[in-house]
mmCIF file of C-alpha atoms in Angstrom:
data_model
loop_
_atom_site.group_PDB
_atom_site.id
_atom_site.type_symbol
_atom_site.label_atom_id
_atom_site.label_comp_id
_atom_site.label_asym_id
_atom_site.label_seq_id
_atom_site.Cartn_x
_atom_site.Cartn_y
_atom_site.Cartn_z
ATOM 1 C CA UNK A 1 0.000 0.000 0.000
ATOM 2 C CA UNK A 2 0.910 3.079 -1.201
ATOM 3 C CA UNK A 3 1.242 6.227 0.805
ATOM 4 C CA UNK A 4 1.991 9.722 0.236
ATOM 5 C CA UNK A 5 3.306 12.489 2.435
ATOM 6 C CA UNK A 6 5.957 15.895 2.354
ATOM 7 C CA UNK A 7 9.070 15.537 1.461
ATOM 8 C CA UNK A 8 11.374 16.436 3.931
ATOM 9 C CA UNK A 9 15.572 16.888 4.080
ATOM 10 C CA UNK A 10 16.194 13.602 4.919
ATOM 11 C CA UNK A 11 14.404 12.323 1.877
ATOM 12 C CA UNK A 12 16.661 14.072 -0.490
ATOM 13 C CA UNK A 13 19.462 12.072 -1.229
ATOM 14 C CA UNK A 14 16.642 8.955 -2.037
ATOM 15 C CA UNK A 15 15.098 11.740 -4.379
ATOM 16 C CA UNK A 16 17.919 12.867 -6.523
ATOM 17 C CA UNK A 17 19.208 9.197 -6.991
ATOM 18 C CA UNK A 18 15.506 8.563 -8.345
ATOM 19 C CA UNK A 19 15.726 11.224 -10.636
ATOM 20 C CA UNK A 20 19.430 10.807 -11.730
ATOM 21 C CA UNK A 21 18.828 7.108 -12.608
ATOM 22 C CA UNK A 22 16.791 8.063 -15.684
ATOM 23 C CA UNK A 23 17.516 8.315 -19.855
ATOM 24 C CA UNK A 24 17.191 12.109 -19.852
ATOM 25 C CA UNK A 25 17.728 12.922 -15.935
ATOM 26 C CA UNK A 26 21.200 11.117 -15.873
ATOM 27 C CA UNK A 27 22.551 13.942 -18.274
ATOM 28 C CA UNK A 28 21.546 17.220 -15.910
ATOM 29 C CA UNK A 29 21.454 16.223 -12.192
ATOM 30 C CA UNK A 30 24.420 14.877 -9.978
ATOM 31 C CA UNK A 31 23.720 12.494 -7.134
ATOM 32 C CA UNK A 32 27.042 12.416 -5.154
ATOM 33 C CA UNK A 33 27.917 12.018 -1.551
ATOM 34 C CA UNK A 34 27.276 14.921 -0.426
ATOM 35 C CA UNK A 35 24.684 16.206 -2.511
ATOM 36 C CA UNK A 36 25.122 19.559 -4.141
ATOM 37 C CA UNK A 37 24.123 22.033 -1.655
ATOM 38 C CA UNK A 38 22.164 23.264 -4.792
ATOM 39 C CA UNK A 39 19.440 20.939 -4.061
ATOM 40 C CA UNK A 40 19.335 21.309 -0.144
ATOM 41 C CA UNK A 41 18.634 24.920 -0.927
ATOM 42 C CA UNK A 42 16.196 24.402 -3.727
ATOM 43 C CA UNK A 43 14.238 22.125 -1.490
ATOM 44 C CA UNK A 44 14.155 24.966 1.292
ATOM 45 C CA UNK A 45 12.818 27.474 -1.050
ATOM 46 C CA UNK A 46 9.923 24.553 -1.489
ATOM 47 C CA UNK A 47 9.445 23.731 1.733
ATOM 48 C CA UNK A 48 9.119 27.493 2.762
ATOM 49 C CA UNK A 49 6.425 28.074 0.163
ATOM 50 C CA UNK A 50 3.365 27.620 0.591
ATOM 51 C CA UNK A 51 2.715 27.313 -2.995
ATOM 52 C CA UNK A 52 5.264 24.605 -3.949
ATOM 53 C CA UNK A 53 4.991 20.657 -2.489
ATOM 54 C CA UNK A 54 7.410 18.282 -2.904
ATOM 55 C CA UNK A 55 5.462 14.678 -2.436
ATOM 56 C CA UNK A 56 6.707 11.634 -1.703
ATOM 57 C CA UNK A 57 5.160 8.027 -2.332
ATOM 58 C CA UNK A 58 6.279 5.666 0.218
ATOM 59 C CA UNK A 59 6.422 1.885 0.520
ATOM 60 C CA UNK A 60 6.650 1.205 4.130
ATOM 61 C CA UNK A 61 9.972 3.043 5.016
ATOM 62 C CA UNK A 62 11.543 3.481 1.356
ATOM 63 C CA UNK A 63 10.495 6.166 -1.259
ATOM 64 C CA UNK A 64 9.252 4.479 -4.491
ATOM 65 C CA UNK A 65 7.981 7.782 -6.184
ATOM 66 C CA UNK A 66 8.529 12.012 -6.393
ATOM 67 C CA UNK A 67 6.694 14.747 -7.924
ATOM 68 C CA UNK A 68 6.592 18.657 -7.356
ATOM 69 C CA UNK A 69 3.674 20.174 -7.223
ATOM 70 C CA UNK A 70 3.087 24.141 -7.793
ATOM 71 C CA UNK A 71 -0.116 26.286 -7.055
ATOM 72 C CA UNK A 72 -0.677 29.041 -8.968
ATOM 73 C CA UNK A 73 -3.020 31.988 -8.880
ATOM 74 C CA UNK A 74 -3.488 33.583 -12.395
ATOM 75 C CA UNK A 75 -5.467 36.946 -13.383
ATOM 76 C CA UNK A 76 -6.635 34.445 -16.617
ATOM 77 C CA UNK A 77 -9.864 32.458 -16.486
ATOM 78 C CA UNK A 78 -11.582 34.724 -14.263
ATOM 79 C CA UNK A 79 -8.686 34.766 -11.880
ATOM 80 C CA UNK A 80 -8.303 30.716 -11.584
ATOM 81 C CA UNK A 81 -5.393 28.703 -9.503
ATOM 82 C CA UNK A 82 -3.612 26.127 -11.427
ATOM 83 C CA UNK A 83 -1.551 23.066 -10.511
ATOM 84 C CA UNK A 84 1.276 22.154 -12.142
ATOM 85 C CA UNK A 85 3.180 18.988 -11.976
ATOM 86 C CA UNK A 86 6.985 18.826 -12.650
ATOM 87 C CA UNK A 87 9.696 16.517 -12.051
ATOM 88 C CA UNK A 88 7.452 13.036 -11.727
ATOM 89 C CA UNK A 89 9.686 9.514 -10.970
ATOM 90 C CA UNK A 90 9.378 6.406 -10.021
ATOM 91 C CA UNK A 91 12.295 4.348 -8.663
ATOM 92 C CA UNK A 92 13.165 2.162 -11.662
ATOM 93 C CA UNK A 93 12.894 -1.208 -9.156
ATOM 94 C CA UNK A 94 9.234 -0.105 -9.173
ATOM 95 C CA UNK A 95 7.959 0.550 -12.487
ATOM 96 C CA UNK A 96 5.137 -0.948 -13.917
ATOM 97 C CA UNK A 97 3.671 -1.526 -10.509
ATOM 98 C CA UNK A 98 0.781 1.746 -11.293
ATOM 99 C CA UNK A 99 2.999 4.018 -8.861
ATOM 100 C CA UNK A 100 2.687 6.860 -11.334
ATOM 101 C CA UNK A 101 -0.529 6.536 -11.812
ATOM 102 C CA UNK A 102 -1.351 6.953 -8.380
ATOM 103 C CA UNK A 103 1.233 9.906 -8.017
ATOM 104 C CA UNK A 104 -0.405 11.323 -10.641
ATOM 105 C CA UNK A 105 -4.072 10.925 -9.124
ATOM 106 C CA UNK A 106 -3.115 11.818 -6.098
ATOM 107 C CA UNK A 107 -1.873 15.539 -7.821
ATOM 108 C CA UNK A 108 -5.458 15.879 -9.166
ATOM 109 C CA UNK A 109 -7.194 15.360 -5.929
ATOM 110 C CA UNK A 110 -4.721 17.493 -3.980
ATOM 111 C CA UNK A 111 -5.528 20.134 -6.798
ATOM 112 C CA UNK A 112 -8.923 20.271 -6.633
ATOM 113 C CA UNK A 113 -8.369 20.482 -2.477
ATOM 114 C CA UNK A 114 -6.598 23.729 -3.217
ATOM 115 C CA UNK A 115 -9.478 25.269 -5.567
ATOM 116 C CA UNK A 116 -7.589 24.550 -8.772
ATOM 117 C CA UNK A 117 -9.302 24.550 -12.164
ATOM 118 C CA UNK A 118 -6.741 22.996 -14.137
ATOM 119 C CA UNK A 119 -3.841 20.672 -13.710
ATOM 120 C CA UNK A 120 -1.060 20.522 -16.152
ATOM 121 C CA UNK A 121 2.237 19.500 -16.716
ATOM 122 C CA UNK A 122 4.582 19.435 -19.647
ATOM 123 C CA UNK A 123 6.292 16.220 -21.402
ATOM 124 C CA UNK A 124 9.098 16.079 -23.021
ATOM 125 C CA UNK A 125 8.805 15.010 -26.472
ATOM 126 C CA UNK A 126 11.248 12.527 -26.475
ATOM 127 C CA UNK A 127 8.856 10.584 -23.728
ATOM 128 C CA UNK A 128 6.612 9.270 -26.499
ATOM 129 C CA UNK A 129 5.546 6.770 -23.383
ATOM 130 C CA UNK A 130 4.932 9.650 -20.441
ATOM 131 C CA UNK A 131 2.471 11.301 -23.206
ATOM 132 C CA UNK A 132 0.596 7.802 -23.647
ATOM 133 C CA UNK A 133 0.525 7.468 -20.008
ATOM 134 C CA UNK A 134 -0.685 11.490 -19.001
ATOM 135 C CA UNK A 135 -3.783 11.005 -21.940
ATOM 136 C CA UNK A 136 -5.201 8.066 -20.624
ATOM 137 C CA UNK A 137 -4.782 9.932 -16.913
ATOM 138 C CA UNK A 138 -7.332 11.781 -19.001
ATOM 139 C CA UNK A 139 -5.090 15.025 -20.191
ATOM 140 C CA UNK A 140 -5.366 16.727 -23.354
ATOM 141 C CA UNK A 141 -1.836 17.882 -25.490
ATOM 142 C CA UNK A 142 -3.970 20.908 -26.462
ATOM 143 C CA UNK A 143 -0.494 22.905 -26.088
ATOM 144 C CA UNK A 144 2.825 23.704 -26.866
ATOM 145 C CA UNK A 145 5.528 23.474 -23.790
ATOM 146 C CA UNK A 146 8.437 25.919 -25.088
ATOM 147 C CA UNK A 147 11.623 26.060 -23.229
ATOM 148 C CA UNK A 148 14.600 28.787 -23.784
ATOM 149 C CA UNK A 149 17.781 28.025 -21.607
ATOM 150 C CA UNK A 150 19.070 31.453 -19.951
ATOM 151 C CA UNK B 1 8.640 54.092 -25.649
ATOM 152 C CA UNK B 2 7.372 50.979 -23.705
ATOM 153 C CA UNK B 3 8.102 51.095 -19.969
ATOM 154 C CA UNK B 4 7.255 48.409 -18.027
ATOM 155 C CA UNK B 5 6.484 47.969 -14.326
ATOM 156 C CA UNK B 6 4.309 45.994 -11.078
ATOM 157 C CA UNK B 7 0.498 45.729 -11.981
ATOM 158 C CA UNK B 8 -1.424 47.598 -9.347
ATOM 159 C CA UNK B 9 -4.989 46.751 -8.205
ATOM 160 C CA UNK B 10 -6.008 50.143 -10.559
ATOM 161 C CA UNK B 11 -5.041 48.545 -13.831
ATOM 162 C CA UNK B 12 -7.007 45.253 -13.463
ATOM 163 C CA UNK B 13 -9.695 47.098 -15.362
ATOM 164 C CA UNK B 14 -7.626 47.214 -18.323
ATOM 165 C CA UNK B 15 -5.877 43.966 -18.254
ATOM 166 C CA UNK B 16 -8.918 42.191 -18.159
ATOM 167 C CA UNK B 17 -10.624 44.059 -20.954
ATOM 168 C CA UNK B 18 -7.481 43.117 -22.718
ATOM 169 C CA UNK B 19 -6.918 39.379 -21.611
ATOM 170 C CA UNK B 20 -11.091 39.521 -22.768
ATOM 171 C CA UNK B 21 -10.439 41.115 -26.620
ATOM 172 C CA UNK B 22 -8.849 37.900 -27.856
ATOM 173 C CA UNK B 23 -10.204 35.126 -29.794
ATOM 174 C CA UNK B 24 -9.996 32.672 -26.839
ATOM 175 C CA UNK B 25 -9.950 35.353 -24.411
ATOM 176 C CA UNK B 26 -13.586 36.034 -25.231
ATOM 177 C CA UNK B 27 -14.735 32.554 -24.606
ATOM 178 C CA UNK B 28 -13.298 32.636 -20.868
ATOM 179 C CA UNK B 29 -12.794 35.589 -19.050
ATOM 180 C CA UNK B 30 -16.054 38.606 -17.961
ATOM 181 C CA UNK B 31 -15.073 41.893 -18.556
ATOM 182 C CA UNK B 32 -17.738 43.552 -16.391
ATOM 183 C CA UNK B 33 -18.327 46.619 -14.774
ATOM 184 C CA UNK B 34 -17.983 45.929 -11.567
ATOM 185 C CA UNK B 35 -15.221 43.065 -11.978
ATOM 186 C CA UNK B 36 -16.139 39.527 -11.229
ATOM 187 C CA UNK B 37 -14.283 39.471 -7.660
ATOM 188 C CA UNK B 38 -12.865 36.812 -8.079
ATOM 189 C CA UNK B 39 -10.107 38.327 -10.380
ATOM 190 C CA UNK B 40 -9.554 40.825 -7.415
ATOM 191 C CA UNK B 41 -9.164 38.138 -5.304
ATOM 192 C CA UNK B 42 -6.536 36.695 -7.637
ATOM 193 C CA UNK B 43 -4.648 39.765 -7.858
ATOM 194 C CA UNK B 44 -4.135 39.896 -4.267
ATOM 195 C CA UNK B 45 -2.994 36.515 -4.560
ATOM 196 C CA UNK B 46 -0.416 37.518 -7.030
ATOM 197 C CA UNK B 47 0.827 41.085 -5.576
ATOM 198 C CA UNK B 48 1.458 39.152 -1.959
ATOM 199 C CA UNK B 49 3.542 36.811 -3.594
ATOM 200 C CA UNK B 50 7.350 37.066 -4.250
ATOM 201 C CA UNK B 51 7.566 34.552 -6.746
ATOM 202 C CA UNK B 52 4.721 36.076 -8.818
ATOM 203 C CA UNK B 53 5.304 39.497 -11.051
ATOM 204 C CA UNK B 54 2.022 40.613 -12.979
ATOM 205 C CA UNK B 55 3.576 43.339 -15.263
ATOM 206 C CA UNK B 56 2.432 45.874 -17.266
ATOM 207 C CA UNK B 57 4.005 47.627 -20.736
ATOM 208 C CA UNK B 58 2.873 51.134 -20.364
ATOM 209 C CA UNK B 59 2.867 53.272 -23.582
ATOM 210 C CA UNK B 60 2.399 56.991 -21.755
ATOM 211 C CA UNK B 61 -0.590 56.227 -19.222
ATOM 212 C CA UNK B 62 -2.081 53.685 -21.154
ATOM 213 C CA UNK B 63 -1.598 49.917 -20.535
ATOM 214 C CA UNK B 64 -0.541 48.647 -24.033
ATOM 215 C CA UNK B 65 0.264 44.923 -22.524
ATOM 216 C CA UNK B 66 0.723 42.582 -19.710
ATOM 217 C CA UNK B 67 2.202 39.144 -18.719
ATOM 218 C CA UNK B 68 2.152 37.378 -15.532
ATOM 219 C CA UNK B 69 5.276 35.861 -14.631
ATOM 220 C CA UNK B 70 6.116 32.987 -12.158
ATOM 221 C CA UNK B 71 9.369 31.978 -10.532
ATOM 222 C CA UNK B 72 9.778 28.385 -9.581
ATOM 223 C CA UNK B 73 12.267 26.666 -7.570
ATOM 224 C CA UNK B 74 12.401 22.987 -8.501
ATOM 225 C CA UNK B 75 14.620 20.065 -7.327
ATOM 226 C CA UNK B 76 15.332 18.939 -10.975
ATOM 227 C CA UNK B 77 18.174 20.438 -12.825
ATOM 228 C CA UNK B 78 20.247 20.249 -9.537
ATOM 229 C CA UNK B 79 17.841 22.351 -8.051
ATOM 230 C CA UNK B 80 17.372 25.128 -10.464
ATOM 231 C CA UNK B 81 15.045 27.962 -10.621
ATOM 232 C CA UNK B 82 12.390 28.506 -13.457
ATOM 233 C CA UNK B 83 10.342 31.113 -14.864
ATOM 234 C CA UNK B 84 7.100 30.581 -16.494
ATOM 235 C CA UNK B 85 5.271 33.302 -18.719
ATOM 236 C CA UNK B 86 1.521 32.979 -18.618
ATOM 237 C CA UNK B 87 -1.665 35.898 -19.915
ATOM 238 C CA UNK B 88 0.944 37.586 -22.313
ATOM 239 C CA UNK B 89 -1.208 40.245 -24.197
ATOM 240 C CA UNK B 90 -0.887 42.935 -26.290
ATOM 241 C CA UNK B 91 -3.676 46.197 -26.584
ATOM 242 C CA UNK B 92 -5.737 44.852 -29.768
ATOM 243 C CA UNK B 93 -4.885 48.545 -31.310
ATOM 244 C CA UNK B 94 -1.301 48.201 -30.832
ATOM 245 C CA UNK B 95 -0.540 44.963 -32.395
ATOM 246 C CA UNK B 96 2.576 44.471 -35.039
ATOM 247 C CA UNK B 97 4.197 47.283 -33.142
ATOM 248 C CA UNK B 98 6.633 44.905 -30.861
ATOM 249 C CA UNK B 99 4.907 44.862 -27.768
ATOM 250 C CA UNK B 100 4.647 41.365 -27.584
ATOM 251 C CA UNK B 101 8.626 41.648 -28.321
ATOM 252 C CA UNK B 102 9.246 43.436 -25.795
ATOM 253 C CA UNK B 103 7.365 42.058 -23.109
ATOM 254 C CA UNK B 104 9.263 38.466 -23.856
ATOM 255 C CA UNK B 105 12.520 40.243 -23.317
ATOM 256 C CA UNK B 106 11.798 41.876 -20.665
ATOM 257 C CA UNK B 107 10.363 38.615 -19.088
ATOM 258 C CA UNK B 108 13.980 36.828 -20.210
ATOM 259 C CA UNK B 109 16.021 39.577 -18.516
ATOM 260 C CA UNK B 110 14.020 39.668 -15.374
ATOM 261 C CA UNK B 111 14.012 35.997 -15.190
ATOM 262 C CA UNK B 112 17.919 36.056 -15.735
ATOM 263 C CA UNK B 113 18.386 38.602 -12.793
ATOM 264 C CA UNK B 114 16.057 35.820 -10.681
ATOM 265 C CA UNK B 115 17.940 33.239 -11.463
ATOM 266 C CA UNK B 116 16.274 31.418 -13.332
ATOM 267 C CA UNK B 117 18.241 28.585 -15.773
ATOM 268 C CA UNK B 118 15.131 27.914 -18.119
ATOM 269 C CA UNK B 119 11.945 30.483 -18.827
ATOM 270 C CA UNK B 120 9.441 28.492 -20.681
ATOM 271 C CA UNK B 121 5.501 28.428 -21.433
ATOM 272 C CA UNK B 122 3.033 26.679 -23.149
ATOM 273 C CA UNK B 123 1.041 28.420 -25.800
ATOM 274 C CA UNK B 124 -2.054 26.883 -27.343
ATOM 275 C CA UNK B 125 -1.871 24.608 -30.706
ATOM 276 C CA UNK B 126 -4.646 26.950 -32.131
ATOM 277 C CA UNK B 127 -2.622 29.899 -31.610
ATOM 278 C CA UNK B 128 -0.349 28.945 -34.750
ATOM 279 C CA UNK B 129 1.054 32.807 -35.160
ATOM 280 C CA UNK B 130 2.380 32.791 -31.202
ATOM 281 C CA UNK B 131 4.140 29.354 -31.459
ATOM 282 C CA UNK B 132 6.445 31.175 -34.288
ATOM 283 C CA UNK B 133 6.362 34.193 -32.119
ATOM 284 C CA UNK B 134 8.204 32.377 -29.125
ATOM 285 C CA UNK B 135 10.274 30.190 -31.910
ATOM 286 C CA UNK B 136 11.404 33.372 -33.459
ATOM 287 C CA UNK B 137 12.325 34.654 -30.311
ATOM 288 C CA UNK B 138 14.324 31.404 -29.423
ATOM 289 C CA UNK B 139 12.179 29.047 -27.186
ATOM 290 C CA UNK B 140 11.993 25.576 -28.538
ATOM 291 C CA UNK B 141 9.093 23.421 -28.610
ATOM 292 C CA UNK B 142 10.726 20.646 -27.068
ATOM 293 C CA UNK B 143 7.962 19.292 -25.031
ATOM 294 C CA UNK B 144 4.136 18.737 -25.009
ATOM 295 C CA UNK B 145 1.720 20.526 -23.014
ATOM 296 C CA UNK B 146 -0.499 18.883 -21.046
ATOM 297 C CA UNK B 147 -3.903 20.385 -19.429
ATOM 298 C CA UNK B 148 -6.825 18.807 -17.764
ATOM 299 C CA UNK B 149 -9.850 20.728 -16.577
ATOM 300 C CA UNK B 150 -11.088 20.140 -13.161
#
């Protein structure tokens, strides 16, 4: 059974070695011993936020899945919040157990708690499986996601 | 000559009537007199936030355009700040004048003296002309985006 909670400090390290041990997240993040202090301060600007949550998905005492999830009030659509979801993994032991999936519902129900009228997230297009996967979640690829590095 | 600067609770008037002159503007938002409070209510959101900037492109005392943008910290990308551009709008009278130019570099310069390693949005597949905006200005349409309504 599947639960889901806050991320806290300790958790990092078990996060970042999720996310490294991935096709495209192998290439940008570094999971070393000790972590960048890059990501211990990231995380505090999260955890200090009322509008950002880091969730976990726990299997008894070990972390199985991550995803970020942001709150956002726009002046658009009548002044609506949205959730966004960014940075979704499952530990690659776990995969094809329905962990995202339940990650993923588990963002749409915590969205709707907060008032939200839409969720979204963007896919990379190389993840011709994560689109799949988010359209029969029931999202539509009704946009663009554009990206500029600075 | 553009300036740009903060929204204030005074100019919601305009940016609504502006976000509401648009083909799918018109579909979504109420430009009514009073305002739906609910994009007050949003505003206030916004303004008490730091990692929210609704800005304005002022042409003399008229608001020619605005954009809402949103700074991010995330865990991915060792823990790297984003911005995200969302409502970018130009006056109906003042289009193919560079507004919309301007307000995308402005929102590239502020997100660069944030922080920020990536700015990105998603733009609607109907909205053909803005997807070779952005390209033109250098964002890549790398990934897919993803919306479902609540």
């Amino acid at each position: 059974m599947i639960k889901f909670r806050m991320a806290t400090a300790k958790d990092l390290n078990e996060i970042v070695q999720m996310l490294a041990d991935d096709e495209l997240g192998r290439t940008r993040e570094r999971y070393e011993n000790p972590l960048p202090e890059s990501y211990l301060k990231a995380f505090e600007s999260i955890d200090s936020d009322l509008n950002n949550e880091l969730i976990v998905a726990c299997l008894g005492e070990e972390i199985v899945g991550v995803q970020q999830i942001t709150f956002t009030p726009y002046i658009t659509h009548q002044g609506g919040w949205r959730a966004t979801i960014e940075g979704v993994r499952t530990a690659s032991t776990e995969r094809g157990k329905g962990i995202g999936t339940q990650l993923i519902l588990w963002a749409i129900e915590r969205a709707k708690e907060r008032g939200c009228h839409i969720i979204q997230l963007t896919t990379d297009k190389k993840r011709e499986e994560a689109l799949h996967f988010y359209e029969r979640l029931g999202f539509k690829a009704t946009h663009e996601g554009l990206k500029m590095k600075l």
